[in-house]
Amino acid sequence: MSPVCPLLLLILAQLAVAAQPEPVTTILERVATAAKQVGALRVTFQQEKHLAILDEPLITTGSIEIDRVNGLLRWQYDRGPVLILAAGRVKRWGADGKAESAGDDPALQAMAGQMKALTSGDWKPLQELFTMEVGHGPDHLLLRPRGVGMTAYIEYVEIAFRTDGSPNTLVLAAPGGDRTTYTFAMPDPAWKPDPSRFAGP
Amino acid sequence: MVKSSAIVAAIIALVALAVTGVARLDSDLTGMIPAADVPLAREARFFSGMGAIRVLMVEAEVTSPSADPRTTLQSIVTRLAPLGAHPARDNGIEGVAHTMQVVAAHLPEFLTAEDLAETEAGMSAEALSQRLKDLRERLQRPDDWLTATAARQDVLSLTARVLQHFSVGPVGARPDGAFFTMPDGQHMVLRLDVDFPPDDVGRGQPLLAALKQEASIAASHGVHLRWAGSYRHYVENADTIQSDLMATIPLEVLLVGLVIWTLVRSWRAMLVIHLPVVGSVVGAMAGACVWSLVTGRPVPMAMIGATAGILGIAVDYGAHAVVGAQEGRRCVKQLLLGFLTTGAAFICLFFSLVPALQCLGAMVVTGLGTALLSTMLVPGGRIPPPRREPVWNRIGASTNRLLQRQRRSCLLIATIMTLATLPGLWRLHFESDIKTFDGSTAQAWDDLEVIIQRWGTPDSSTFIVAHGDSPDAALAAAAATRARLGLGPGLLERLVPDLAEQARRREAWNVFWTRHADFPAKFAEACRSNGLRPEAFAPSLAAYHVVTQSRDPITPESWTGSPISAALTPLLHRDGTGWIAASPLPLSGQAALDLMERLPGDSPGWIANRTDLGKRIVSAVQHDLTSLIPMIVAAVVIVMTLAVRAWRPAVAMLLPPALALVWAFGIQGWMGLPLTPFSLLAVTFVLGIGIDSAVFLNAGSWSMSAILVAWLTTLLGTATLLLANHPVVWSLGVSLSIGMTAAFVATLLVTPALSRPAASPAPPA
């Protein structure tokens, strides 16, 4: 064997290590650390639903307001419903401002976990329901359901984070081609939380 | 040397047997049930196999407008989880999704004819179009993430139709995560499953203590907490008994010790007097062990209470033996006669059909026998007489003189007392409310009542039970029994229908879809008219078609891995003989009893009712005990007659305990105190000490001081029980105090009056 070969192998190995994606724990820790720097923020988003049973996508916009100090989140669709996460529970108001029961809606419960993660910046608790791996980019977190039950309704959730730890996009994919994509604008860290915004519409 | 070795060997053997007896203790209810009462024994075995209800219900009531009961209950969930209590409803999304998957995979087997009839109404072209229009409208909601995916898999929501039958929450309440909320918004409830059984008081105490602390915190936030479940009753009973023992035992020991000291005035004598006491406890447990080994049954835990009575009689033996030894007398003959008569009464319990009573008989006979043998170890010459004459000797002597002088008056008083107390016997009644034996706080019962009224019983207490060689045979028998009673399928029949029923449902499903063979075409048209893509609903259309009968059926294993599995396990389980299906009935109390009455005799299943079981067991034991009374009386009379061979002393010794029982129960009748198994237990005490006192008094006036002290120590011991808060301990104290006093007074009034005068033997030189 030529003496060049071991050297080549060594270089290739080095390259392989350099190209290896960021481990999940590193992403989670970086996101959590970044979240701790910001006590409150407001971010606008666009939601694009591509459903297999519809020809056209359903596009809506909205905003998310987070008070990390008090563990509060307001998720509002423009001219649409308002969801408020407080004390670990999600309350819902319809577009008409009327409070609606949200207690036993499994879909809302599924989203509640992600809302809590957004609020705290700690995505680790989601590991109870999902396996986590690095997604299609170095800052992409790919979540797949652990249980056989959920796989019928959720194929995967992929979150792409910015370098500052804030989410850039979130994709919720279901078997059969249903896909909802959130694209988040840059957060407004100067935003000051107003307690009344987390009490109701 | 040989004699000492034999005694040591006997002691070691007895201790070993006693330890084995303790190890064979069991709280299993079947030991309390007459062997001949097959249905009751079967029911007790069933509930024993099902285990105790491991549920704790916690209710939060809003008392302030700003209160948040959910936060309070959430805090309780977090606080109690490390202590072994967890929310029962697994409403986690994975649990729900898994359950939906199981149902979706077996729709033809889960849907009943009624379900299909209801589905029929939505199969017209107009109805389908309206359904899809509603779906499209729903999809416009931006925060709806899963409806489209779920609708593609089951557009007619047949899975949801099945799942609605699995809801086991309180009627009228809305499920809210791990909680249920009443429509008034003021009340929420949390149902907790507990990892350990209710009789594990050691783990129950910290659980309840944590709840109490949470209640204090909640009160300051405008939330009133209530909680109910067996755990509360077990812990509160244990706490009450513990505080009762702390309050009574030191006082009892002090008073009894003082009285005995005034009689014997010697530390050595004080120690020796307790030899029969230790012997009786060891002997009683050894007897229980032998009984257990012979019958192959465990030792019933409740019988441990009998050792208190045996112990009291043993103290009596000790007092007589020591006083006799101090005076240089051997009173073996009197002790033997007392033992033989009491033993004869309890040997009759061997003929009882109740295993626990047989065990009691063995315990009393061996316990008192060992106590008697222990008195033989009292070293006669080594216990010096007291330096100063005990005050009891003077009291005894003057009492003797009085009784000898007033024989007729004594008999007259005894007659008057008998006539006065006799009508009380007709006023006696057995306690029918088993709740009165409970030492829980009034608050515990109030909370239970409020929770049951608002939310229903914590768990089903009534079941249709059916047996079979296989799970399916048991399920089919349970379903058939429900049908005989005109009841629809219950939770068990809905979760795992028997195979024949599944075949019927598949047949109905096939008929349905044959009739709706045009469904795909009609549905595609409805989709197009609502702007939906029909091909996206391919999973639904693949599920809605005729199936073969050879499909995999629903079995208990179908639910493996889902939250339903844990709920199903106790409802369909194996015992030694085969499979048992337990179909819960939402009934309790009188409604359950009425249903039991209605059940046809040839039904393949039977009804088990937990709420009424305790009452029926107590009634069965009382009936058995009552039927043995003539035999006990006959045995005692025969032994006494054979032993003394003269009617006058026999009557002088037998009449006092008999009169004591009449007086004691007559007084209880006049006082309105009901009879309980515990007051019947007190009879052992009254009979034993009553006979002993009469035997000794009949032997001569020399034993009067020991009789006085034995009575006083026993009375002091039992009277301290009146300080107890636990109803059972208190009622035992009342029964024993009345009974002991009656036995003492009857002995004093009757025995000297009927005995030959100057029967006292001269002490040996």
PDB file of N, CA and C in Angstrom, chain B residues 331-407:
ATOM      1  N   CYS B 331     -53.635 -23.668  93.211  1.00  0.00           N
ATOM      2  CA  CYS B 331     -55.025 -23.578  92.749  1.00  0.00           C
ATOM      3  C   CYS B 331     -55.188 -24.159  91.353  1.00  0.00           C
ATOM      4  N   VAL B 332     -54.411 -25.241  91.093  1.00  0.00           N
ATOM      5  CA  VAL B 332     -54.445 -25.879  89.770  1.00  0.00           C
ATOM      6  C   VAL B 332     -55.842 -26.389  89.444  1.00  0.00           C
ATOM      7  N   LYS B 333     -56.513 -26.942  90.449  1.00  0.00           N
ATOM      8  CA  LYS B 333     -57.828 -27.546  90.200  1.00  0.00           C
ATOM      9  C   LYS B 333     -58.810 -26.494  89.686  1.00  0.00           C
ATOM     10  N   GLN B 334     -58.811 -25.324  90.377  1.00  0.00           N
ATOM     11  CA  GLN B 334     -59.739 -24.263  89.965  1.00  0.00           C
ATOM     12  C   GLN B 334     -59.387 -23.724  88.574  1.00  0.00           C
ATOM     13  N   LEU B 335     -58.079 -23.532  88.367  1.00  0.00           N
ATOM     14  CA  LEU B 335     -57.665 -23.013  87.049  1.00  0.00           C
ATOM     15  C   LEU B 335     -58.027 -24.002  85.943  1.00  0.00           C
ATOM     16  N   LEU B 336     -57.815 -25.293  86.236  1.00  0.00           N
ATOM     17  CA  LEU B 336     -58.126 -26.323  85.254  1.00  0.00           C
ATOM     18  C   LEU B 336     -59.620 -26.353  84.947  1.00  0.00           C
ATOM     19  N   LEU B 337     -60.430 -26.210  85.995  1.00  0.00           N
ATOM     20  CA  LEU B 337     -61.882 -26.233  85.789  1.00  0.00           C
ATOM     21  C   LEU B 337     -62.308 -25.018  84.955  1.00  0.00           C
ATOM     22  N   GLY B 338     -61.746 -23.857  85.289  1.00  0.00           N
ATOM     23  CA  GLY B 338     -62.054 -22.642  84.515  1.00  0.00           C
ATOM     24  C   GLY B 338     -61.670 -22.823  83.063  1.00  0.00           C
ATOM     25  N   PHE B 339     -60.489 -23.405  82.846  1.00  0.00           N
ATOM     26  CA  PHE B 339     -60.019 -23.604  81.464  1.00  0.00           C
ATOM     27  C   PHE B 339     -60.901 -24.593  80.726  1.00  0.00           C
ATOM     28  N   LEU B 340     -61.263 -25.688  81.413  1.00  0.00           N
ATOM     29  CA  LEU B 340     -62.067 -26.721  80.736  1.00  0.00           C
ATOM     30  C   LEU B 340     -63.418 -26.189  80.293  1.00  0.00           C
ATOM     31  N   THR B 341     -64.064 -25.401  81.158  1.00  0.00           N
ATOM     32  CA  THR B 341     -65.395 -24.892  80.786  1.00  0.00           C
ATOM     33  C   THR B 341     -65.274 -23.862  79.659  1.00  0.00           C
ATOM     34  N   THR B 342     -64.321 -22.926  79.800  1.00  0.00           N
ATOM     35  CA  THR B 342     -64.151 -21.930  78.733  1.00  0.00           C
ATOM     36  C   THR B 342     -63.715 -22.622  77.446  1.00  0.00           C
ATOM     37  N   GLY B 343     -62.769 -23.578  77.588  1.00  0.00           N
ATOM     38  CA  GLY B 343     -62.284 -24.304  76.410  1.00  0.00           C
ATOM     39  C   GLY B 343     -63.402 -25.078  75.732  1.00  0.00           C
ATOM     40  N   ALA B 344     -64.285 -25.692  76.530  1.00  0.00           N
ATOM     41  CA  ALA B 344     -65.385 -26.469  75.943  1.00  0.00           C
ATOM     42  C   ALA B 344     -66.275 -25.564  75.094  1.00  0.00           C
ATOM     43  N   ALA B 345     -66.492 -24.342  75.595  1.00  0.00           N
ATOM     44  CA  ALA B 345     -67.326 -23.394  74.840  1.00  0.00           C
ATOM     45  C   ALA B 345     -66.679 -23.090  73.492  1.00  0.00           C
ATOM     46  N   PHE B 346     -65.369 -22.907  73.521  1.00  0.00           N
ATOM     47  CA  PHE B 346     -64.711 -22.488  72.272  1.00  0.00           C
ATOM     48  C   PHE B 346     -64.380 -23.649  71.346  1.00  0.00           C
ATOM     49  N   ILE B 347     -64.311 -24.859  71.924  1.00  0.00           N
ATOM     50  CA  ILE B 347     -64.123 -26.025  71.038  1.00  0.00           C
ATOM     51  C   ILE B 347     -65.332 -26.156  70.104  1.00  0.00           C
ATOM     52  N   CYS B 348     -66.498 -25.689  70.608  1.00  0.00           N
ATOM     53  CA  CYS B 348     -67.705 -25.756  69.770  1.00  0.00           C
ATOM     54  C   CYS B 348     -67.536 -24.948  68.483  1.00  0.00           C
ATOM     55  N   LEU B 349     -66.669 -23.941  68.540  1.00  0.00           N
ATOM     56  CA  LEU B 349     -66.466 -23.125  67.332  1.00  0.00           C
ATOM     57  C   LEU B 349     -65.803 -23.917  66.209  1.00  0.00           C
ATOM     58  N   PHE B 350     -65.198 -25.080  66.571  1.00  0.00           N
ATOM     59  CA  PHE B 350     -64.623 -25.920  65.509  1.00  0.00           C
ATOM     60  C   PHE B 350     -65.721 -26.403  64.556  1.00  0.00           C
ATOM     61  N   PHE B 351     -66.945 -26.402  65.053  1.00  0.00           N
ATOM     62  CA  PHE B 351     -68.055 -26.860  64.212  1.00  0.00           C
ATOM     63  C   PHE B 351     -68.656 -25.724  63.389  1.00  0.00           C
ATOM     64  N   SER B 352     -68.106 -24.536  63.553  1.00  0.00           N
ATOM     65  CA  SER B 352     -68.604 -23.399  62.785  1.00  0.00           C
ATOM     66  C   SER B 352     -68.278 -23.579  61.310  1.00  0.00           C
ATOM     67  N   LEU B 353     -69.119 -23.018  60.464  1.00  0.00           N
ATOM     68  CA  LEU B 353     -68.858 -23.052  59.025  1.00  0.00           C
ATOM     69  C   LEU B 353     -67.991 -21.874  58.591  1.00  0.00           C
ATOM     70  N   VAL B 354     -67.786 -20.946  59.547  1.00  0.00           N
ATOM     71  CA  VAL B 354     -66.956 -19.776  59.232  1.00  0.00           C
ATOM     72  C   VAL B 354     -65.506 -20.084  59.603  1.00  0.00           C
ATOM     73  N   PRO B 355     -64.619 -20.105  58.621  1.00  0.00           N
ATOM     74  CA  PRO B 355     -63.219 -20.446  58.927  1.00  0.00           C
ATOM     75  C   PRO B 355     -62.637 -19.567  60.039  1.00  0.00           C
ATOM     76  N   ALA B 356     -62.978 -18.275  60.032  1.00  0.00           N
ATOM     77  CA  ALA B 356     -62.410 -17.366  61.033  1.00  0.00           C
ATOM     78  C   ALA B 356     -62.841 -17.767  62.447  1.00  0.00           C
ATOM     79  N   LEU B 357     -64.070 -18.249  62.598  1.00  0.00           N
ATOM     80  CA  LEU B 357     -64.541 -18.664  63.929  1.00  0.00           C
ATOM     81  C   LEU B 357     -63.853 -19.960  64.360  1.00  0.00           C
ATOM     82  N   GLN B 358     -63.611 -20.845  63.394  1.00  0.00           N
ATOM     83  CA  GLN B 358     -62.851 -22.064  63.729  1.00  0.00           C
ATOM     84  C   GLN B 358     -61.467 -21.668  64.258  1.00  0.00           C
ATOM     85  N   CYS B 359     -60.886 -20.704  63.573  1.00  0.00           N
ATOM     86  CA  CYS B 359     -59.555 -20.234  63.959  1.00  0.00           C
ATOM     87  C   CYS B 359     -59.618 -19.621  65.361  1.00  0.00           C
ATOM     88  N   LEU B 360     -60.692 -18.865  65.618  1.00  0.00           N
ATOM     89  CA  LEU B 360     -60.854 -18.247  66.944  1.00  0.00           C
ATOM     90  C   LEU B 360     -60.911 -19.335  68.019  1.00  0.00           C
ATOM     91  N   GLY B 361     -61.667 -20.397  67.729  1.00  0.00           N
ATOM     92  CA  GLY B 361     -61.764 -21.508  68.683  1.00  0.00           C
ATOM     93  C   GLY B 361     -60.386 -22.089  68.981  1.00  0.00           C
ATOM     94  N   ALA B 362     -59.607 -22.315  67.918  1.00  0.00           N
ATOM     95  CA  ALA B 362     -58.255 -22.871  68.101  1.00  0.00           C
ATOM     96  C   ALA B 362     -57.385 -21.927  68.920  1.00  0.00           C
ATOM     97  N   MET B 363     -57.519 -20.630  68.638  1.00  0.00           N
ATOM     98  CA  MET B 363     -56.675 -19.643  69.339  1.00  0.00           C
ATOM     99  C   MET B 363     -57.001 -19.598  70.826  1.00  0.00           C
ATOM    100  N   VAL B 364     -58.303 -19.618  71.158  1.00  0.00           N
ATOM    101  CA  VAL B 364     -58.689 -19.513  72.570  1.00  0.00           C
ATOM    102  C   VAL B 364     -58.259 -20.769  73.326  1.00  0.00           C
ATOM    103  N   VAL B 365     -58.513 -21.932  72.727  1.00  0.00           N
ATOM    104  CA  VAL B 365     -58.187 -23.181  73.413  1.00  0.00           C
ATOM    105  C   VAL B 365     -56.680 -23.288  73.656  1.00  0.00           C
ATOM    106  N   THR B 366     -55.898 -23.054  72.601  1.00  0.00           N
ATOM    107  CA  THR B 366     -54.439 -23.179  72.777  1.00  0.00           C
ATOM    108  C   THR B 366     -53.879 -22.027  73.601  1.00  0.00           C
ATOM    109  N   GLY B 367     -54.449 -20.841  73.434  1.00  0.00           N
ATOM    110  CA  GLY B 367     -53.967 -19.672  74.182  1.00  0.00           C
ATOM    111  C   GLY B 367     -54.182 -19.855  75.668  1.00  0.00           C
ATOM    112  N   LEU B 368     -55.413 -20.242  76.050  1.00  0.00           N
ATOM    113  CA  LEU B 368     -55.696 -20.422  77.473  1.00  0.00           C
ATOM    114  C   LEU B 368     -54.987 -21.658  78.016  1.00  0.00           C
ATOM    115  N   GLY B 369     -54.861 -22.693  77.154  1.00  0.00           N
ATOM    116  CA  GLY B 369     -54.140 -23.898  77.581  1.00  0.00           C
ATOM    117  C   GLY B 369     -52.687 -23.558  77.916  1.00  0.00           C
ATOM    118  N   THR B 370     -52.066 -22.744  77.073  1.00  0.00           N
ATOM    119  CA  THR B 370     -50.675 -22.350  77.321  1.00  0.00           C
ATOM    120  C   THR B 370     -50.590 -21.460  78.556  1.00  0.00           C
ATOM    121  N   ALA B 371     -51.592 -20.586  78.724  1.00  0.00           N
ATOM    122  CA  ALA B 371     -51.608 -19.725  79.917  1.00  0.00           C
ATOM    123  C   ALA B 371     -51.693 -20.593  81.172  1.00  0.00           C
ATOM    124  N   LEU B 372     -52.528 -21.635  81.097  1.00  0.00           N
ATOM    125  CA  LEU B 372     -52.690 -22.534  82.236  1.00  0.00           C
ATOM    126  C   LEU B 372     -51.372 -23.245  82.545  1.00  0.00           C
ATOM    127  N   LEU B 373     -50.733 -23.742  81.487  1.00  0.00           N
ATOM    128  CA  LEU B 373     -49.447 -24.411  81.691  1.00  0.00           C
ATOM    129  C   LEU B 373     -48.410 -23.453  82.265  1.00  0.00           C
ATOM    130  N   SER B 374     -48.487 -22.175  81.822  1.00  0.00           N
ATOM    131  CA  SER B 374     -47.531 -21.174  82.317  1.00  0.00           C
ATOM    132  C   SER B 374     -47.708 -20.961  83.817  1.00  0.00           C
ATOM    133  N   THR B 375     -48.939 -21.076  84.309  1.00  0.00           N
ATOM    134  CA  THR B 375     -49.153 -20.882  85.755  1.00  0.00           C
ATOM    135  C   THR B 375     -48.459 -21.981  86.557  1.00  0.00           C
ATOM    136  N   MET B 376     -48.251 -23.145  85.900  1.00  0.00           N
ATOM    137  CA  MET B 376     -47.547 -24.250  86.590  1.00  0.00           C
ATOM    138  C   MET B 376     -46.093 -23.864  86.876  1.00  0.00           C
ATOM    139  N   LEU B 377     -45.584 -22.893  86.042  1.00  0.00           N
ATOM    140  CA  LEU B 377     -44.191 -22.483  86.225  1.00  0.00           C
ATOM    141  C   LEU B 377     -44.039 -21.501  87.377  1.00  0.00           C
ATOM    142  N   VAL B 378     -45.185 -21.039  87.927  1.00  0.00           N
ATOM    143  CA  VAL B 378     -45.101 -20.080  89.032  1.00  0.00           C
ATOM    144  C   VAL B 378     -44.435 -20.775  90.216  1.00  0.00           C
ATOM    145  N   PRO B 379     -43.271 -20.287  90.627  1.00  0.00           N
ATOM    146  CA  PRO B 379     -42.544 -20.964  91.711  1.00  0.00           C
ATOM    147  C   PRO B 379     -43.177 -20.657  93.061  1.00  0.00           C
ATOM    148  N   GLY B 380     -43.965 -21.588  93.519  1.00  0.00           N
ATOM    149  CA  GLY B 380     -44.740 -21.380  94.729  1.00  0.00           C
ATOM    150  C   GLY B 380     -43.964 -20.800  95.891  1.00  0.00           C
ATOM    151  N   GLY B 381     -42.873 -21.470  96.267  1.00  0.00           N
ATOM    152  CA  GLY B 381     -42.178 -21.033  97.470  1.00  0.00           C
ATOM    153  C   GLY B 381     -41.342 -19.779  97.297  1.00  0.00           C
ATOM    154  N   ARG B 382     -41.132 -19.379  96.041  1.00  0.00           N
ATOM    155  CA  ARG B 382     -40.192 -18.271  95.817  1.00  0.00           C
ATOM    156  C   ARG B 382     -40.889 -16.916  95.754  1.00  0.00           C
ATOM    157  N   ILE B 383     -42.189 -16.897  95.898  1.00  0.00           N
ATOM    158  CA  ILE B 383     -42.886 -15.609  95.913  1.00  0.00           C
ATOM    159  C   ILE B 383     -43.310 -15.334  97.353  1.00  0.00           C
ATOM    160  N   PRO B 384     -42.602 -14.435  97.993  1.00  0.00           N
ATOM    161  CA  PRO B 384     -42.925 -14.208  99.397  1.00  0.00           C
ATOM    162  C   PRO B 384     -44.252 -13.497  99.540  1.00  0.00           C
ATOM    163  N   PRO B 385     -44.960 -13.771 100.629  1.00  0.00           N
ATOM    164  CA  PRO B 385     -46.213 -13.043 100.865  1.00  0.00           C
ATOM    165  C   PRO B 385     -45.889 -11.584 101.147  1.00  0.00           C
ATOM    166  N   PRO B 386     -46.818 -10.694 100.855  1.00  0.00           N
ATOM    167  CA  PRO B 386     -46.564  -9.270 101.115  1.00  0.00           C
ATOM    168  C   PRO B 386     -46.319  -9.031 102.599  1.00  0.00           C
ATOM    169  N   ARG B 387     -45.382  -8.060 102.906  1.00  0.00           N
ATOM    170  CA  ARG B 387     -45.044  -7.809 104.310  1.00  0.00           C
ATOM    171  C   ARG B 387     -46.247  -7.256 105.064  1.00  0.00           C
ATOM    172  N   ARG B 388     -47.003  -6.427 104.375  1.00  0.00           N
ATOM    173  CA  ARG B 388     -48.194  -5.877 104.997  1.00  0.00           C
ATOM    174  C   ARG B 388     -49.409  -6.496 104.321  1.00  0.00           C
ATOM    175  N   GLU B 389     -50.431  -6.771 105.051  1.00  0.00           N
ATOM    176  CA  GLU B 389     -51.612  -7.404 104.454  1.00  0.00           C
ATOM    177  C   GLU B 389     -52.251  -6.451 103.445  1.00  0.00           C
ATOM    178  N   PRO B 390     -52.438  -6.936 102.220  1.00  0.00           N
ATOM    179  CA  PRO B 390     -53.029  -6.056 101.202  1.00  0.00           C
ATOM    180  C   PRO B 390     -54.436  -5.615 101.602  1.00  0.00           C
ATOM    181  N   VAL B 391     -54.753  -4.398 101.204  1.00  0.00           N
ATOM    182  CA  VAL B 391     -56.069  -3.845 101.516  1.00  0.00           C
ATOM    183  C   VAL B 391     -57.172  -4.713 100.932  1.00  0.00           C
ATOM    184  N   TRP B 392     -56.845  -5.413  99.823  1.00  0.00           N
ATOM    185  CA  TRP B 392     -57.852  -6.249  99.143  1.00  0.00           C
ATOM    186  C   TRP B 392     -58.284  -7.434 100.007  1.00  0.00           C
ATOM    187  N   ASN B 393     -57.364  -7.891 100.856  1.00  0.00           N
ATOM    188  CA  ASN B 393     -57.740  -9.012 101.735  1.00  0.00           C
ATOM    189  C   ASN B 393     -58.836  -8.560 102.700  1.00  0.00           C
ATOM    190  N   ARG B 394     -58.658  -7.318 103.217  1.00  0.00           N
ATOM    191  CA  ARG B 394     -59.666  -6.809 104.165  1.00  0.00           C
ATOM    192  C   ARG B 394     -60.999  -6.565 103.455  1.00  0.00           C
ATOM    193  N   ILE B 395     -60.903  -5.962 102.260  1.00  0.00           N
ATOM    194  CA  ILE B 395     -62.141  -5.710 101.490  1.00  0.00           C
ATOM    195  C   ILE B 395     -62.803  -7.042 101.155  1.00  0.00           C
ATOM    196  N   GLY B 396     -61.977  -8.019 100.737  1.00  0.00           N
ATOM    197  CA  GLY B 396     -62.504  -9.336 100.379  1.00  0.00           C
ATOM    198  C   GLY B 396     -63.183 -10.003 101.551  1.00  0.00           C
ATOM    199  N   ALA B 397     -62.542  -9.914 102.714  1.00  0.00           N
ATOM    200  CA  ALA B 397     -63.097 -10.581 103.895  1.00  0.00           C
ATOM    201  C   ALA B 397     -64.437  -9.964 104.283  1.00  0.00           C
ATOM    202  N   SER B 398     -64.506  -8.636 104.287  1.00  0.00           N
ATOM    203  CA  SER B 398     -65.776  -8.010 104.681  1.00  0.00           C
ATOM    204  C   SER B 398     -66.846  -8.260 103.634  1.00  0.00           C
ATOM    205  N   THR B 399     -66.445  -8.292 102.346  1.00  0.00           N
ATOM    206  CA  THR B 399     -67.425  -8.596 101.289  1.00  0.00           C
ATOM    207  C   THR B 399     -67.957 -10.009 101.484  1.00  0.00           C
ATOM    208  N   ASN B 400     -67.059 -10.926 101.799  1.00  0.00           N
ATOM    209  CA  ASN B 400     -67.469 -12.311 102.036  1.00  0.00           C
ATOM    210  C   ASN B 400     -68.470 -12.423 103.161  1.00  0.00           C
ATOM    211  N   ARG B 401     -68.147 -11.741 104.240  1.00  0.00           N
ATOM    212  CA  ARG B 401     -69.049 -11.801 105.402  1.00  0.00           C
ATOM    213  C   ARG B 401     -70.435 -11.296 105.028  1.00  0.00           C
ATOM    214  N   LEU B 402     -70.437 -10.171 104.295  1.00  0.00           N
ATOM    215  CA  LEU B 402     -71.716  -9.565 103.895  1.00  0.00           C
ATOM    216  C   LEU B 402     -72.509 -10.528 103.013  1.00  0.00           C
ATOM    217  N   LEU B 403     -71.812 -11.147 102.062  1.00  0.00           N
ATOM    218  CA  LEU B 403     -72.500 -12.034 101.121  1.00  0.00           C
ATOM    219  C   LEU B 403     -73.030 -13.289 101.808  1.00  0.00           C
ATOM    220  N   GLN B 404     -72.242 -13.791 102.742  1.00  0.00           N
ATOM    221  CA  GLN B 404     -72.688 -14.988 103.467  1.00  0.00           C
ATOM    222  C   GLN B 404     -73.918 -14.682 104.302  1.00  0.00           C
ATOM    223  N   ARG B 405     -73.944 -13.479 104.885  1.00  0.00           N
ATOM    224  CA  ARG B 405     -75.084 -13.114 105.750  1.00  0.00           C
ATOM    225  C   ARG B 405     -76.341 -12.852 104.926  1.00  0.00           C
ATOM    226  N   GLN B 406     -76.174 -12.283 103.744  1.00  0.00           N
ATOM    227  CA  GLN B 406     -77.326 -11.822 102.959  1.00  0.00           C
ATOM    228  C   GLN B 406     -77.576 -12.717 101.739  1.00  0.00           C
ATOM    229  N   ARG B 407     -77.550 -14.011 101.931  1.00  0.00           N
ATOM    230  CA  ARG B 407     -77.707 -14.909 100.772  1.00  0.00           C
ATOM    231  C   ARG B 407     -79.036 -14.709 100.051  1.00  0.00           C
TER     232      ARG B 407
END
